[in-house]
Short mmCIF file of C-alpha atoms and ligand atoms in Angstrom, two decimals:
data_model
loop_
_atom_site.label_atom_id
_atom_site.label_comp_id
_atom_site.label_asym_id
_atom_site.label_seq_id
_atom_site.Cartn_x
_atom_site.Cartn_y
_atom_site.Cartn_z
CA UNK A 1 135.54 66.70 67.44
CA UNK A 2 138.74 68.27 66.19
CA UNK A 3 137.54 71.73 67.10
CA UNK A 4 136.48 70.58 70.54
CA UNK A 5 139.82 68.90 71.14
CA UNK A 6 141.58 72.05 70.19
CA UNK A 7 139.27 73.98 72.48
CA UNK A 8 140.29 71.87 75.45
CA UNK A 9 143.95 71.85 74.59
CA UNK A 10 143.94 75.62 74.51
CA UNK A 11 144.07 77.14 77.92
CA UNK A 12 143.09 80.69 78.53
CA UNK A 13 141.06 80.83 81.66
CA UNK A 14 140.40 84.20 83.08
CA UNK A 15 140.59 83.71 86.79
CA UNK A 16 141.40 87.35 87.28
CA UNK A 17 137.87 88.02 86.13
CA UNK A 18 136.73 85.46 88.64
CA UNK A 19 138.61 87.43 91.25
CA UNK A 20 137.02 90.63 90.09
CA UNK A 21 133.61 89.09 90.44
CA UNK A 22 134.81 87.70 93.68
CA UNK A 23 133.30 84.27 93.42
CA UNK A 24 136.45 82.61 94.64
CA UNK A 25 138.59 82.81 97.69
CA UNK A 26 141.62 82.36 95.53
CA UNK A 27 141.88 82.50 91.81
CA UNK A 28 143.87 80.43 89.51
CA UNK A 29 144.17 80.75 85.85
CA UNK A 30 144.74 83.61 83.50
CA UNK A 31 146.98 82.08 80.92
CA UNK A 32 146.80 81.81 77.18
CA UNK A 33 148.15 79.01 75.06
CA UNK A 34 147.71 78.56 71.33
CA UNK A 35 145.22 81.34 70.68
CA UNK A 36 141.65 80.28 71.11
CA UNK A 37 140.02 81.00 74.40
CA UNK A 38 138.62 78.10 76.45
CA UNK A 39 135.79 80.23 77.76
CA UNK A 40 134.62 80.99 74.21
CA UNK A 41 131.85 78.38 74.25
CA UNK A 42 130.74 79.26 77.74
CA UNK A 43 130.67 82.96 76.93
CA UNK A 44 128.67 82.38 73.79
CA UNK A 45 126.37 80.05 75.67
CA UNK A 46 125.54 82.72 78.20
CA UNK A 47 125.05 85.37 75.56
CA UNK A 48 123.19 83.41 72.88
CA UNK A 49 121.76 80.16 74.17
CA UNK A 50 118.05 80.53 74.73
CA UNK A 51 118.56 77.60 77.08
CA UNK A 52 120.64 79.80 79.35
CA UNK A 53 117.91 82.41 79.48
CA UNK A 54 115.36 79.66 80.07
CA UNK A 55 117.45 78.44 83.05
CA UNK A 56 117.47 81.89 84.53
CA UNK A 57 113.68 82.17 84.17
CA UNK A 58 113.37 78.72 85.68
CA UNK A 59 115.51 79.67 88.70
CA UNK A 60 113.49 82.79 89.41
CA UNK A 61 110.19 81.06 88.79
CA UNK A 62 111.20 78.50 91.40
CA UNK A 63 112.32 81.30 93.73
CA UNK A 64 108.88 82.87 93.30
CA UNK A 65 107.17 79.64 94.26
CA UNK A 66 109.43 79.21 97.33
CA UNK A 67 108.76 82.78 98.33
CA UNK A 68 105.04 82.20 98.21
CA UNK A 69 105.43 79.05 100.36
CA UNK A 70 107.72 80.80 102.84
CA UNK A 71 105.21 83.57 103.35
CA UNK A 72 102.60 81.08 104.56
CA UNK A 73 104.66 80.50 107.74
CA UNK A 74 105.08 82.66 110.81
CA UNK A 75 108.41 84.16 111.81
CA UNK A 76 109.71 86.13 114.74
CA UNK A 77 111.94 88.40 112.61
CA UNK A 78 111.33 90.39 109.47
CA UNK A 79 112.06 88.41 106.30
CA UNK A 80 115.02 88.76 103.92
CA UNK A 81 116.41 87.25 100.78
CA UNK A 82 120.20 87.30 100.13
CA UNK A 83 121.51 87.35 96.61
CA UNK A 84 124.94 87.41 95.08
CA UNK A 85 125.26 89.98 92.29
CA UNK A 86 127.54 88.83 89.45
CA UNK A 87 125.93 86.18 87.25
CA UNK A 88 123.04 86.02 89.76
CA UNK A 89 121.48 89.45 89.44
CA UNK A 90 123.68 91.26 86.88
CA UNK A 91 125.26 89.90 83.71
CA UNK A 92 128.99 90.58 83.41
CA UNK A 93 129.54 88.37 80.41
CA UNK A 94 129.98 91.37 78.09
CA UNK A 95 133.23 92.05 79.91
CA UNK A 96 134.41 88.51 79.19
CA UNK A 97 133.28 88.82 75.56
CA UNK A 98 135.26 92.07 75.21
CA UNK A 99 138.28 90.40 76.87
CA UNK A 100 138.22 87.49 74.41
CA UNK A 101 137.77 89.76 71.41
CA UNK A 102 140.37 92.25 72.61
CA UNK A 103 142.79 89.60 73.86
CA UNK A 104 143.14 91.12 77.30
CA UNK A 105 142.48 89.98 80.82
CA UNK A 106 141.70 91.39 84.24
CA UNK A 107 142.28 94.09 85.38
CA UNK A 108 142.38 95.62 81.93
CA UNK A 109 139.12 97.53 81.42
CA UNK A 110 137.51 95.96 84.50
CA UNK A 111 137.16 99.34 86.23
CA UNK A 112 135.72 100.83 83.04
CA UNK A 113 133.16 98.02 82.94
CA UNK A 114 132.23 98.53 86.58
CA UNK A 115 132.00 102.29 86.28
CA UNK A 116 129.89 102.00 83.19
CA UNK A 117 127.33 100.53 85.58
CA UNK A 118 125.23 99.24 82.71
CA UNK A 119 125.18 95.46 83.28
CA UNK A 120 121.85 94.02 82.42
CA UNK A 121 119.76 92.07 84.93
CA UNK A 122 119.41 88.34 84.43
CA UNK A 123 116.15 87.09 83.02
CA UNK A 124 113.45 86.93 85.69
CA UNK A 125 115.27 88.64 88.55
CA UNK A 126 113.72 92.13 88.39
CA UNK A 127 110.09 91.01 88.56
CA UNK A 128 110.90 88.46 91.30
CA UNK A 129 112.66 90.96 93.54
CA UNK A 130 110.13 93.65 92.98
CA UNK A 131 107.39 91.21 93.99
CA UNK A 132 109.34 90.14 97.10
CA UNK A 133 109.87 93.76 97.99
CA UNK A 134 106.16 94.53 97.52
CA UNK A 135 105.39 91.65 99.86
CA UNK A 136 107.54 93.18 102.60
CA UNK A 137 110.69 91.10 102.17
CA UNK A 138 113.96 92.98 102.38
CA UNK A 139 116.58 92.26 99.75
CA UNK A 140 120.34 92.07 100.51
CA UNK A 141 123.04 91.84 97.86
CA UNK A 142 126.15 90.11 99.20
CA UNK A 143 128.83 90.36 96.58
CA UNK A 144 132.61 90.15 96.43
CA UNK A 145 132.92 93.08 94.18
CA UNK A 146 135.46 95.49 95.59
CA UNK A 147 134.26 98.25 97.86
CA UNK A 148 135.65 100.82 95.43
CA UNK A 149 132.87 99.84 93.02
CA UNK A 150 130.08 100.26 95.54
CA UNK A 151 128.70 103.52 94.15
CA UNK A 152 128.75 102.16 90.60
CA UNK A 153 127.17 98.88 91.72
CA UNK A 154 124.36 100.63 93.51
CA UNK A 155 123.83 102.91 90.52
CA UNK A 156 123.67 99.91 88.20
CA UNK A 157 121.19 98.06 90.39
CA UNK A 158 119.08 101.14 90.83
CA UNK A 159 119.05 101.97 87.12
CA UNK A 160 117.85 98.47 86.34
CA UNK A 161 114.92 98.81 88.81
CA UNK A 162 116.25 96.40 91.42
CA UNK A 163 114.82 97.09 94.86
CA UNK A 164 116.85 97.92 97.98
CA UNK A 165 119.76 99.17 95.86
CA UNK A 166 121.33 101.22 98.67
CA UNK A 167 124.24 101.44 100.99
CA UNK A 168 122.68 99.28 103.72
CA UNK A 169 121.61 96.48 101.43
CA UNK A 170 124.66 96.17 99.19
CA UNK A 171 127.40 94.37 101.15
CA UNK A 172 130.64 94.17 99.18
CA UNK A 173 133.97 92.58 99.89
CA UNK A 174 135.91 94.05 102.81
CA UNK A 175 139.04 92.21 103.93
CA UNK A 176 137.89 88.74 102.93
CA UNK A 177 135.99 87.16 100.13
CA UNK A 178 134.16 84.78 102.51
CA UNK A 179 130.51 85.66 102.74
CA UNK A 180 129.48 83.92 105.92
CA UNK A 181 130.24 86.85 108.25
CA UNK A 182 128.20 89.19 106.11
CA UNK A 183 125.32 86.70 106.02
CA UNK A 184 125.59 86.39 109.86
CA UNK A 185 125.13 90.12 110.23
CA UNK A 186 121.95 90.00 108.24
CA UNK A 187 120.68 86.93 110.13
CA UNK A 188 120.99 88.77 113.46
CA UNK A 189 118.05 90.92 112.45
CA UNK A 190 116.29 89.00 109.71
CA UNK A 191 114.91 85.59 108.94
CA UNK A 192 116.66 84.72 105.72
CA UNK A 193 114.18 82.70 103.75
CA UNK A 194 116.23 82.25 100.61
CA UNK A 195 119.71 82.56 99.19
CA UNK A 196 120.38 82.95 95.45
CA UNK A 197 123.70 82.58 93.75
CA UNK A 198 125.77 81.10 90.90
CA UNK A 199 128.64 79.98 93.13
CA UNK A 200 128.25 77.57 96.03
CA UNK A 201 130.03 79.98 98.40
CA UNK A 202 126.91 82.17 97.96
CA UNK A 203 124.99 79.68 100.09
CA UNK A 204 127.14 78.34 102.92
CA UNK A 205 130.69 78.36 104.25
CA UNK A 206 130.87 74.62 103.82
CA UNK A 207 131.50 75.24 100.18
CA UNK A 208 134.42 77.57 100.81
CA UNK A 209 136.83 74.66 100.39
CA UNK A 210 139.59 74.27 97.83
CA UNK A 211 138.95 70.59 97.13
CA UNK A 212 136.68 69.80 94.19
CA UNK A 213 135.63 66.46 95.64
CA UNK A 214 134.63 68.05 98.96
CA UNK A 215 132.58 70.68 97.10
CA UNK A 216 130.82 67.86 95.25
CA UNK A 217 130.25 65.82 98.41
CA UNK A 218 128.92 68.77 100.35
CA UNK A 219 126.56 69.41 97.50
CA UNK A 220 125.25 65.84 97.57
CA UNK A 221 124.89 65.92 101.36
CA UNK A 222 122.80 69.13 101.08
CA UNK A 223 120.82 68.14 98.04
CA UNK A 224 117.47 68.90 99.64
CA UNK A 225 118.30 72.55 100.06
CA UNK A 226 118.83 73.17 96.35
CA UNK A 227 115.66 74.41 94.72
CA UNK A 228 114.28 74.90 98.21
CA UNK A 229 116.04 77.59 100.28
CA UNK A 230 118.98 77.73 97.85
CA UNK A 231 118.34 78.82 94.29
CA UNK A 232 121.21 78.33 91.86
CA UNK A 233 121.88 80.16 88.59
CA UNK A 234 124.07 78.54 85.92
CA UNK A 235 127.50 79.96 85.17
CA UNK A 236 129.81 77.92 82.95
CA UNK A 237 132.15 80.84 82.28
CA UNK A 238 133.93 81.08 85.62
CA UNK A 239 133.66 80.20 89.31
CA UNK A 240 135.05 78.17 92.13
CA UNK A 241 134.11 75.03 90.18
CA UNK A 242 137.02 75.56 87.80
CA UNK A 243 139.38 77.11 90.32
CA UNK A 244 139.06 74.02 92.45
CA UNK A 245 140.32 71.70 89.72
CA UNK A 246 144.02 72.73 89.95
CA UNK A 247 143.56 73.18 93.74
CA UNK A 248 143.41 76.96 93.51
CA UNK A 249 147.04 77.00 92.38
CA UNK A 250 147.55 80.39 90.88
CA UNK A 251 151.11 79.82 89.88
CA UNK A 252 150.91 76.97 87.35
CA UNK A 253 152.43 77.76 83.97
CA UNK A 254 150.00 77.44 81.07
CA UNK A 255 151.11 73.99 79.90
CA UNK A 256 151.01 72.57 83.42
CA UNK A 257 147.64 74.11 83.97
CA UNK A 258 146.34 72.58 80.73
CA UNK A 259 147.74 69.19 81.70
CA UNK A 260 146.16 69.46 85.21
CA UNK A 261 142.73 70.35 83.81
CA UNK A 262 142.85 67.62 81.18
CA UNK A 263 143.80 65.08 83.84
CA UNK A 264 140.42 65.70 85.42
CA UNK A 265 138.47 64.79 82.32
CA UNK A 266 136.47 61.59 82.72
CA UNK A 267 136.32 59.60 79.52
CA UNK A 268 134.97 56.14 78.88
MG1 MG B 1 128.41 85.39 91.24
#
């Protein structure tokens, strides 16, 4: 318990990485207090827990089932699936692991990581998307990676055998991190049968709110869509879930941030 307590007392979130992956409208925390990194457990979980890999397989197995069911219906438009990229299709946790080990944060070495274009696909995603593609469904990647990394992103997706890795199907961040306008462009021409992501903003604009309670309430109100048209991947390392806790306040000093986060803990 002592180690866990220390873990929570120590605040070193890496919101800049969150920004880089673009899961959040605003980012919050990139401070370090007392040494140990609070994303250490989450980073290790996503790199070493067989349970994490099992969850990824589970998500794409469910996606496969929903695809099969969707194809039994008739549509007026051609079909499409929209996926986020980071922690949905490609695994960026090696960047976070390097940042913890090297005691640096975004943007240090982020461009190098992007240009390396060697992020591995998440478990289950390649076979699922290849199958969808073979069945005539177009794949769109809607990510908040910066446009400057588009060539490297396409190269990475292509090298890992992900279908539709091209200029027309990889829609990166322009002026805004909100994804609804990019999804709307796709929906003009396609029937979007499924959305896949690790951050709720990957599914609907209703989740692009800065209040953690609203995010939770919107999730409960839309519970029937999860596991149906919306397939969620786990990501404990970063995301809007943690940005929302201090209200997307990017300017809190480390101790205040630590206090704010701890104030949200629900004990007994
Ligand atoms: Mg993501």
